[in-house]
Coordinates of N, CA and C in Angstrom, one line a residue:
X1 N 0.8 -1.2 0.0 CA 0.0 0.0 0.0 C 0.9 1.3 0.0
X2 N 2.0 1.2 0.6 CA 2.9 2.4 0.7 C 3.3 2.8 -0.7
X3 N 3.6 1.9 -1.6 CA 3.9 2.2 -3.0 C 2.8 2.9 -3.7
X4 N 1.6 2.5 -3.5 CA 0.4 3.1 -4.1 C 0.3 4.6 -3.7
X5 N 0.5 4.8 -2.4 CA 0.4 6.2 -1.9 C 1.5 7.0 -2.5
X6 N 2.7 6.5 -2.5 CA 3.8 7.2 -3.1 C 3.6 7.6 -4.5
X7 N 3.1 6.6 -5.3 CA 2.8 6.9 -6.7 C 1.8 8.0 -6.9
X8 N 0.8 8.0 -6.1 CA -0.2 9.0 -6.2 C 0.4 10.4 -5.9
X9 N 1.4 10.5 -5.1 CA 2.0 11.8 -4.7 C 3.0 12.3 -5.8
X10 N 3.4 11.4 -6.7 CA 4.3 11.9 -7.7 C 3.7 12.8 -8.8
X11 N 4.2 13.9 -9.0 CA 3.7 14.8 -10.0 C 4.0 14.3 -11.4
X12 N 3.0 14.2 -12.2 CA 3.2 13.8 -13.6 C 3.0 12.3 -13.8
X13 N 2.7 11.5 -12.7 CA 2.5 10.1 -12.9 C 1.0 9.8 -13.0
X14 N 0.7 9.2 -14.1 CA -0.7 8.8 -14.4 C -0.9 7.3 -14.0
X15 N -1.6 7.1 -12.9 CA -1.8 5.7 -12.5 C -2.6 4.9 -13.5
X16 N -3.3 5.5 -14.3 CA -4.1 4.8 -15.3 C -3.4 4.5 -16.6
X17 N -2.1 5.0 -16.7 CA -1.4 4.8 -18.0 C -1.4 3.3 -18.4
X18 N -1.5 3.1 -19.7 CA -1.6 1.7 -20.1 C -0.1 1.2 -20.4
X19 N 0.3 0.2 -19.7 CA 1.6 -0.4 -19.9 C 1.5 -1.8 -19.2
X20 N 2.6 -2.5 -19.3 CA 2.6 -3.9 -18.7 C 2.6 -3.7 -17.2
X21 N 1.8 -4.5 -16.5 CA 1.8 -4.6 -15.0 C 1.7 -6.0 -14.6
X22 N 2.4 -6.3 -13.5 CA 2.4 -7.6 -12.9 C 2.2 -7.5 -11.4
X23 N 1.3 -8.3 -10.9 CA 1.1 -8.3 -9.4 C 2.1 -9.3 -8.8
X24 N 2.6 -9.0 -7.6 CA 3.6 -9.8 -6.9 C 2.9 -10.7 -5.8
X25 N 3.6 -11.7 -5.4 CA 3.0 -12.5 -4.3 C 2.9 -11.8 -3.0
X26 N 3.6 -10.7 -2.8 CA 3.6 -9.9 -1.5 C 2.5 -8.9 -1.5
X27 N 1.8 -8.8 -2.7 CA 0.7 -7.8 -2.7 C 1.1 -6.5 -3.5
X28 N 2.3 -6.4 -3.9 CA 2.8 -5.3 -4.7 C 2.6 -5.5 -6.1
X29 N 3.2 -4.6 -7.0 CA 3.0 -4.8 -8.4 C 4.2 -4.2 -9.1
X30 N 4.5 -4.6 -10.3 CA 5.5 -4.1 -11.2 C 4.8 -3.3 -12.3
X31 N 5.4 -2.1 -12.6 CA 4.9 -1.4 -13.8 C 6.1 -1.2 -14.7
X32 N 5.9 -1.6 -16.0 CA 7.0 -1.6 -16.9 C 7.0 -0.5 -17.9
X33 N 8.1 0.2 -18.1 CA 8.2 1.3 -19.1 C 9.4 1.2 -19.9
X34 N 9.5 1.8 -21.0 CA 10.7 1.9 -21.8 C 11.5 3.1 -21.4
X35 N 12.8 3.0 -21.4 CA 13.7 4.2 -21.1 C 13.8 5.0 -22.4
X36 N 13.8 6.3 -22.2 CA 14.0 7.2 -23.4 C 15.4 7.0 -24.0
X37 N 15.6 7.2 -25.3 CA 16.9 7.0 -25.9 C 17.9 7.8 -25.2
X38 N 19.1 7.2 -24.9 CA 20.2 7.9 -24.3 C 20.2 8.0 -22.8
X39 N 19.2 7.4 -22.2 CA 19.1 7.5 -20.7 C 19.2 6.1 -20.1
X40 N 20.0 6.0 -19.1 CA 20.1 4.8 -18.3 C 19.9 5.2 -16.9
X41 N 19.1 4.5 -16.2 CA 18.9 4.8 -14.8 C 19.4 3.6 -14.0
X42 N 19.7 3.9 -12.7 CA 20.2 2.8 -11.8 C 19.0 2.2 -11.1
X43 N 19.3 1.4 -10.2 CA 18.4 0.6 -9.4 C 18.3 1.3 -8.0
X44 N 17.1 1.4 -7.5 CA 17.0 2.0 -6.2 C 15.8 1.4 -5.4
X45 N 15.8 1.6 -4.1 CA 14.7 1.1 -3.3 C 14.3 2.2 -2.3
X46 N 13.2 2.8 -2.6 CA 12.6 3.8 -1.7 C 13.2 5.2 -1.9
X47 N 14.0 5.4 -2.9 CA 14.6 6.8 -3.1 C 13.6 7.7 -3.7
X48 N 12.6 7.2 -4.5 CA 11.6 8.0 -5.1 C 10.4 8.2 -4.1
X49 N 10.2 7.2 -3.3 CA 9.1 7.3 -2.3 C 9.0 5.9 -1.6
X50 N 8.5 5.9 -0.4 CA 8.3 4.6 0.3 C 7.6 3.6 -0.5
X51 N 8.1 2.4 -0.6 CA 7.4 1.3 -1.3 C 7.7 1.3 -2.8
X52 N 8.5 2.3 -3.3 CA 8.7 2.3 -4.8 C 10.2 1.9 -5.0
X53 N 10.3 0.7 -5.7 CA 11.7 0.3 -6.1 C 11.8 0.5 -7.6
X54 N 12.9 0.9 -8.0 CA 13.2 1.1 -9.5 C 14.2 0.1 -9.9
X55 N 13.9 -0.5 -11.0 CA 14.9 -1.4 -11.6 C 15.2 -0.9 -13.0
X56 N 16.5 -0.5 -13.2 CA 17.0 0.0 -14.4 C 18.1 -0.8 -14.9
X57 N 19.2 -0.2 -15.4 CA 20.3 -0.9 -15.9 C 20.9 -1.8 -14.9
X58 N 21.0 -3.1 -15.3 CA 21.6 -4.1 -14.4 C 20.6 -4.7 -13.4
X59 N 19.3 -4.2 -13.4 CA 18.3 -4.7 -12.5 C 17.3 -5.6 -13.3
X60 N 16.5 -6.3 -12.5 CA 15.5 -7.1 -13.1 C 14.3 -7.2 -12.2
X61 N 13.2 -7.7 -12.8 CA 12.0 -8.0 -12.0 C 11.6 -9.4 -12.3
X62 N 10.8 -10.0 -11.5 CA 10.2 -11.3 -11.7 C 8.8 -11.1 -12.2
X63 N 8.3 -12.0 -13.0 CA 6.9 -11.9 -13.5 C 6.4 -13.3 -13.9
X64 N 5.2 -13.4 -14.2 CA 4.6 -14.6 -14.6 C 5.4 -15.3 -15.7
X65 N 5.7 -16.6 -15.5 CA 5.2 -17.6 -14.7 C 6.0 -17.9 -13.4
X66 N 6.8 -16.9 -13.0 CA 7.7 -17.1 -11.8 C 6.8 -17.4 -10.5
X67 N 7.3 -18.3 -9.7 CA 6.6 -18.6 -8.4 C 7.6 -18.6 -7.3
X68 N 7.2 -18.1 -6.1 CA 8.0 -18.2 -4.9 C 7.3 -19.0 -3.9
X69 N 7.9 -19.1 -2.7 CA 7.2 -19.9 -1.7 C 6.0 -19.3 -1.2
X70 N 5.8 -18.0 -1.4 CA 4.6 -17.3 -1.0 C 3.5 -17.1 -2.0
X71 N 3.8 -17.6 -3.3 CA 2.9 -17.5 -4.3 C 3.5 -17.1 -5.7
X72 N 2.6 -16.8 -6.6 CA 3.1 -16.6 -8.0 C 2.9 -15.1 -8.4
X73 N 3.7 -14.8 -9.4 CA 3.5 -13.5 -10.1 C 2.4 -13.6 -11.1
X74 N 1.7 -12.5 -11.4 CA 0.6 -12.7 -12.4 C 0.5 -11.4 -13.2
X75 N 0.4 -11.5 -14.5 CA 0.2 -10.3 -15.3 C -1.2 -9.7 -15.0
X76 N -1.2 -8.5 -14.7 CA -2.5 -7.9 -14.3 C -3.1 -6.9 -15.4
X77 N -2.7 -7.2 -16.6 CA -3.2 -6.4 -17.7 C -3.6 -7.4 -18.9
X78 N -4.4 -6.9 -19.8 CA -4.7 -7.7 -21.0 C -3.6 -7.3 -22.0
X79 N -2.9 -8.3 -22.6 CA -1.9 -8.0 -23.5 C -2.4 -7.2 -24.8
X80 N -3.7 -7.4 -25.1 CA -4.3 -6.7 -26.2 C -4.3 -5.2 -26.0
X81 N -4.4 -4.8 -24.7 CA -4.4 -3.4 -24.4 C -3.1 -2.7 -24.5
X82 N -2.0 -3.5 -24.5 CA -0.7 -2.9 -24.5 C -0.2 -2.5 -25.9
X83 N 0.2 -1.3 -26.1 CA 0.8 -0.9 -27.4 C 2.0 -1.8 -27.7
X84 N 2.3 -1.9 -29.0 CA 3.4 -2.7 -29.4 C 4.7 -2.2 -28.8
X85 N 4.8 -0.9 -28.6 CA 5.9 -0.3 -28.0 C 5.6 0.2 -26.6
X86 N 6.4 -0.1 -25.6 CA 6.1 0.3 -24.3 C 6.1 1.9 -24.2
X87 N 5.2 2.5 -23.4 CA 5.3 3.9 -23.2 C 6.6 4.3 -22.5
X88 N 7.1 5.5 -22.7 CA 8.4 5.9 -22.1 C 8.2 6.1 -20.6
X89 N 9.3 5.9 -19.8 CA 9.3 6.1 -18.4 C 8.8 7.6 -18.1
X90 N 7.9 7.8 -17.3 CA 7.4 9.1 -16.9 C 8.6 10.0 -16.3
X91 N 8.6 11.2 -16.7 CA 9.7 12.1 -16.3 C 9.8 12.2 -14.8
X92 N 8.6 12.1 -14.1 CA 8.6 12.2 -12.6 C 9.6 11.2 -12.0
X93 N 9.9 10.1 -12.6 CA 10.8 9.2 -12.1 C 12.3 9.6 -12.3
X94 N 12.6 10.3 -13.3 CA 14.0 10.6 -13.7 C 14.7 11.5 -12.8
X95 N 14.2 12.7 -12.4 CA 15.0 13.6 -11.6 C 15.4 13.0 -10.3
X96 N 14.6 12.1 -9.7 CA 14.9 11.5 -8.4 C 15.6 10.2 -8.5
X97 N 15.9 9.7 -9.7 CA 16.6 8.5 -9.8 C 18.0 8.8 -10.3
X98 N 18.9 7.9 -10.0 CA 20.3 8.1 -10.4 C 20.4 8.0 -11.9
X99 N 20.6 9.1 -12.6 CA 20.7 9.0 -14.1 C 22.2 8.8 -14.3
X100 N 22.5 7.6 -14.9 CA 23.9 7.3 -15.0 C 24.6 7.8 -16.3
X101 N 23.9 7.8 -17.3 CA 24.5 8.2 -18.6 C 23.5 9.0 -19.5
X102 N 22.9 10.0 -18.9 CA 21.9 10.7 -19.7 C 22.5 11.6 -20.7
X103 N 23.7 12.0 -20.4 CA 24.4 13.0 -21.3 C 24.9 12.3 -22.6
X104 N 25.1 13.0 -23.6 CA 25.5 12.4 -24.9 C 26.9 11.7 -24.8
X105 N 27.3 11.1 -25.9 CA 28.5 10.4 -25.9 C 29.7 11.3 -25.6
X106 N 30.8 10.7 -25.3 CA 32.0 11.5 -25.0 C 32.6 12.1 -26.2
X107 N 33.3 13.2 -26.1 CA 34.0 13.8 -27.2 C 35.3 13.1 -27.4
X108 N 35.4 12.3 -28.5 CA 36.6 11.5 -28.7 C 37.4 12.3 -29.8
X109 N 38.7 12.5 -29.6 CA 39.6 13.1 -30.6 C 39.7 12.3 -31.8
X110 N 40.2 12.8 -32.9 CA 40.3 12.0 -34.1 C 41.2 10.8 -33.9
X111 N 40.6 9.7 -33.9 CA 41.3 8.4 -33.7 C 40.8 7.5 -34.8
X112 N 41.6 6.4 -35.1 CA 41.1 5.4 -36.0 C 39.7 4.9 -35.4
X113 N 38.8 4.6 -36.3 CA 37.4 4.2 -35.8 C 37.4 3.1 -34.8
X114 N 38.1 2.0 -34.9 CA 38.1 0.9 -34.0 C 38.6 1.4 -32.6
X115 N 39.6 2.2 -32.6 CA 40.1 2.7 -31.3 C 39.1 3.6 -30.6
X116 N 38.5 4.5 -31.5 CA 37.5 5.4 -31.0 C 36.3 4.7 -30.4
X117 N 35.9 3.6 -31.0 CA 34.8 2.8 -30.5 C 35.2 2.1 -29.2
X118 N 36.4 1.6 -29.1 CA 36.8 1.0 -27.8 C 36.9 2.0 -26.7
X119 N 37.4 3.2 -27.0 CA 37.5 4.2 -26.0 C 36.1 4.6 -25.5
X120 N 35.2 4.9 -26.5 CA 33.9 5.2 -26.1 C 33.2 4.2 -25.3
X121 N 33.3 2.9 -25.6 CA 32.7 1.8 -24.9 C 33.2 1.8 -23.4
X122 N 34.5 1.9 -23.3 CA 35.2 1.9 -22.0 C 34.7 3.1 -21.1
X123 N 34.6 4.3 -21.7 CA 34.2 5.4 -21.0 C 32.7 5.3 -20.5
X124 N 31.9 4.8 -21.5 CA 30.5 4.6 -21.1 C 30.3 3.5 -20.0
X125 N 31.2 2.5 -20.1 CA 31.2 1.5 -19.0 C 31.5 2.1 -17.7
X126 N 32.4 3.0 -17.6 CA 32.7 3.8 -16.3 C 31.4 4.5 -15.9
X127 N 30.9 5.3 -16.9 CA 29.7 6.1 -16.6 C 28.5 5.4 -16.1
X128 N 28.4 4.1 -16.5 CA 27.2 3.3 -16.2 C 27.5 2.3 -15.0
X129 N 28.6 2.4 -14.4 CA 29.0 1.5 -13.4 C 28.0 1.6 -12.2
X130 N 27.5 0.4 -11.7 CA 26.6 0.4 -10.6 C 27.3 0.7 -9.3
X131 N 26.5 1.2 -8.4 CA 27.0 1.5 -7.0 C 27.6 0.2 -6.5
X132 N 28.7 0.3 -5.8 CA 29.4 -0.9 -5.3 C 30.4 -1.5 -6.3
X133 N 30.4 -1.0 -7.6 CA 31.4 -1.5 -8.6 C 32.0 -0.3 -9.3
X134 N 31.7 0.9 -8.8 CA 32.2 2.1 -9.6 C 33.7 2.2 -9.5
X135 N 34.4 2.1 -8.4 CA 35.8 2.2 -8.3 C 36.5 1.1 -9.1
X136 N 36.0 -0.1 -8.9 CA 36.6 -1.3 -9.7 C 36.5 -1.1 -11.2
X137 N 35.3 -0.6 -11.6 CA 35.1 -0.4 -13.0 C 36.0 0.7 -13.5
X138 N 36.0 1.8 -12.8 CA 36.9 2.9 -13.2 C 38.3 2.5 -13.3
X139 N 38.8 1.8 -12.3 CA 40.2 1.3 -12.2 C 40.5 0.4 -13.4
X140 N 39.6 -0.6 -13.6 CA 39.9 -1.6 -14.7 C 39.8 -1.0 -16.1
X141 N 38.9 0.0 -16.3 CA 38.8 0.6 -17.6 C 40.0 1.6 -17.9
X142 N 40.4 2.3 -16.9 CA 41.5 3.2 -17.1 C 42.8 2.4 -17.3
X143 N 42.9 1.3 -16.6 CA 44.1 0.4 -16.8 C 44.1 -0.1 -18.2
X144 N 42.9 -0.5 -18.7 CA 42.8 -1.0 -20.1 C 43.2 0.0 -21.1
X145 N 42.7 1.3 -20.9 CA 43.0 2.3 -21.8 C 44.4 2.8 -21.8
X146 N 45.1 2.5 -20.7 CA 46.6 2.9 -20.7 C 47.4 2.4 -21.8
X147 N 47.0 1.2 -22.4 CA 47.7 0.7 -23.5 C 47.7 1.6 -24.7
X148 N 46.6 2.4 -24.9 CA 46.6 3.3 -26.0 C 47.5 4.6 -25.7
X149 N 47.6 4.9 -24.4 CA 48.6 6.0 -24.1 C 50.0 5.5 -24.3
X150 N 50.3 4.3 -23.8 CA 51.7 3.8 -24.0 C 52.0 3.7 -25.5
X151 N 51.0 3.4 -26.3 CA 51.3 3.2 -27.8 C 51.1 4.6 -28.5
X152 N 51.0 5.6 -27.8 CA 50.8 7.0 -28.3 C 49.6 7.2 -29.2
X153 N 48.6 6.4 -29.0 CA 47.4 6.5 -29.8 C 46.3 7.5 -29.2
X154 N 46.4 7.6 -27.8 CA 45.6 8.7 -27.2 C 46.5 9.4 -26.2
X155 N 46.1 10.6 -25.9 CA 46.8 11.5 -25.1 C 46.5 11.2 -23.6
X156 N 47.5 11.3 -22.7 CA 47.3 11.0 -21.3 C 46.3 12.0 -20.7
X157 N 46.4 13.3 -21.1 CA 45.5 14.3 -20.6 C 44.0 14.0 -21.0
X158 N 43.8 13.5 -22.2 CA 42.5 13.1 -22.6 C 42.0 12.0 -21.8
X159 N 42.8 11.0 -21.5 CA 42.4 9.8 -20.7 C 42.0 10.3 -19.3
X160 N 42.8 11.1 -18.7 CA 42.5 11.5 -17.3 C 41.2 12.3 -17.3
X161 N 41.1 13.3 -18.2 CA 39.9 14.2 -18.2 C 38.6 13.4 -18.5
X162 N 38.7 12.5 -19.5 CA 37.5 11.7 -19.9 C 37.1 10.7 -18.8
X163 N 38.1 10.0 -18.2 CA 37.8 9.1 -17.2 C 37.2 9.8 -16.0
X164 N 37.7 10.9 -15.6 CA 37.2 11.7 -14.5 C 35.7 12.1 -14.8
X165 N 35.5 12.6 -16.0 CA 34.1 13.0 -16.4 C 33.2 11.8 -16.3
X166 N 33.6 10.6 -16.8 CA 32.8 9.4 -16.8 C 32.5 9.0 -15.3
X167 N 33.5 9.1 -14.5 CA 33.3 8.8 -13.1 C 32.3 9.7 -12.4
X168 N 32.3 10.9 -12.8 CA 31.3 11.9 -12.2 C 29.9 11.5 -12.7
X169 N 29.8 11.1 -13.9 CA 28.4 10.7 -14.4 C 28.0 9.5 -13.6
X170 N 28.9 8.6 -13.2 CA 28.5 7.4 -12.4 C 28.2 7.8 -11.0
X171 N 28.6 8.9 -10.5 CA 28.3 9.3 -9.1 C 29.5 9.1 -8.2
X172 N 30.7 8.9 -8.7 CA 31.9 8.8 -7.8 C 32.2 10.1 -7.2
X173 N 32.7 10.1 -5.9 CA 33.2 11.4 -5.4 C 34.4 11.8 -6.1
X174 N 34.6 13.1 -6.3 CA 35.8 13.6 -7.0 C 37.1 13.1 -6.4
X175 N 37.2 13.1 -5.1 CA 38.4 12.7 -4.4 C 38.7 11.2 -4.7
X176 N 37.6 10.4 -4.6 CA 37.7 8.9 -4.8 C 38.1 8.7 -6.3
X177 N 37.5 9.4 -7.2 CA 37.8 9.2 -8.6 C 39.3 9.6 -8.9
X178 N 39.8 10.7 -8.4 CA 41.1 11.1 -8.7 C 42.1 10.0 -8.1
X179 N 41.9 9.5 -6.9 CA 42.7 8.5 -6.3 C 42.7 7.2 -7.2
X180 N 41.5 6.8 -7.6 CA 41.4 5.6 -8.4 C 42.1 5.7 -9.8
X181 N 41.9 6.9 -10.4 CA 42.5 7.1 -11.7 C 44.0 7.1 -11.6
X182 N 44.5 7.8 -10.5 CA 46.0 7.9 -10.3 C 46.6 6.5 -10.0
X183 N 45.9 5.7 -9.3 CA 46.3 4.3 -9.0 C 46.4 3.5 -10.3
X184 N 45.4 3.6 -11.1 CA 45.3 2.8 -12.4 C 46.5 3.3 -13.3
X185 N 46.7 4.6 -13.4 CA 47.7 5.2 -14.2 C 49.1 4.7 -13.8
X186 N 49.4 4.7 -12.5 CA 50.7 4.3 -12.0 C 50.9 2.8 -12.4
X187 N 49.9 2.0 -12.3 CA 50.1 0.6 -12.7 C 50.1 0.4 -14.2
X188 N 49.2 1.1 -14.9 CA 49.1 0.9 -16.3 C 50.2 1.5 -17.2
X189 N 50.9 2.5 -16.7 CA 51.9 3.2 -17.5 C 53.3 2.8 -17.1
X190 N 53.5 1.8 -16.3 CA 54.9 1.4 -16.0 C 55.6 0.8 -17.2

């Protein structure tokens, strides 16, 4: 019931919007939306309101035909009612949810296409790192990208600035990010 009350309090949320819904064995429900292009959100429990959990990048929900010891999940909508494309996530969820990579791609200097693609993927990996894995992801990706600095394919300043920017998108503290980048550089550039 807490989730119902919290949803009613959200400005811009239409409880009658037509999308996939599944009831849970505990008496709750899942409401499924599509993410707008270029936006990834994290997973949270209660950050939007009591009883509201958000499952985004790296998260999942259970639905019919899944069964637990307390009962089964059940679709609570008629599939004929659902449009072929899910409606987009209402904006009222986004400002209060950790937006991990809502900004556009990174600005990559003129590089051979394959290297530019690898650099972009690694930076986006940092930007999308989930809580609890941010430092390890930052460290591993900077360490990997050091090979391009050693081979003089990318500039050290570009790597440091871009990795820091990506870490900020992921929500790392600046102090933590600088220490992690420094550690990876010391190891990767020996």
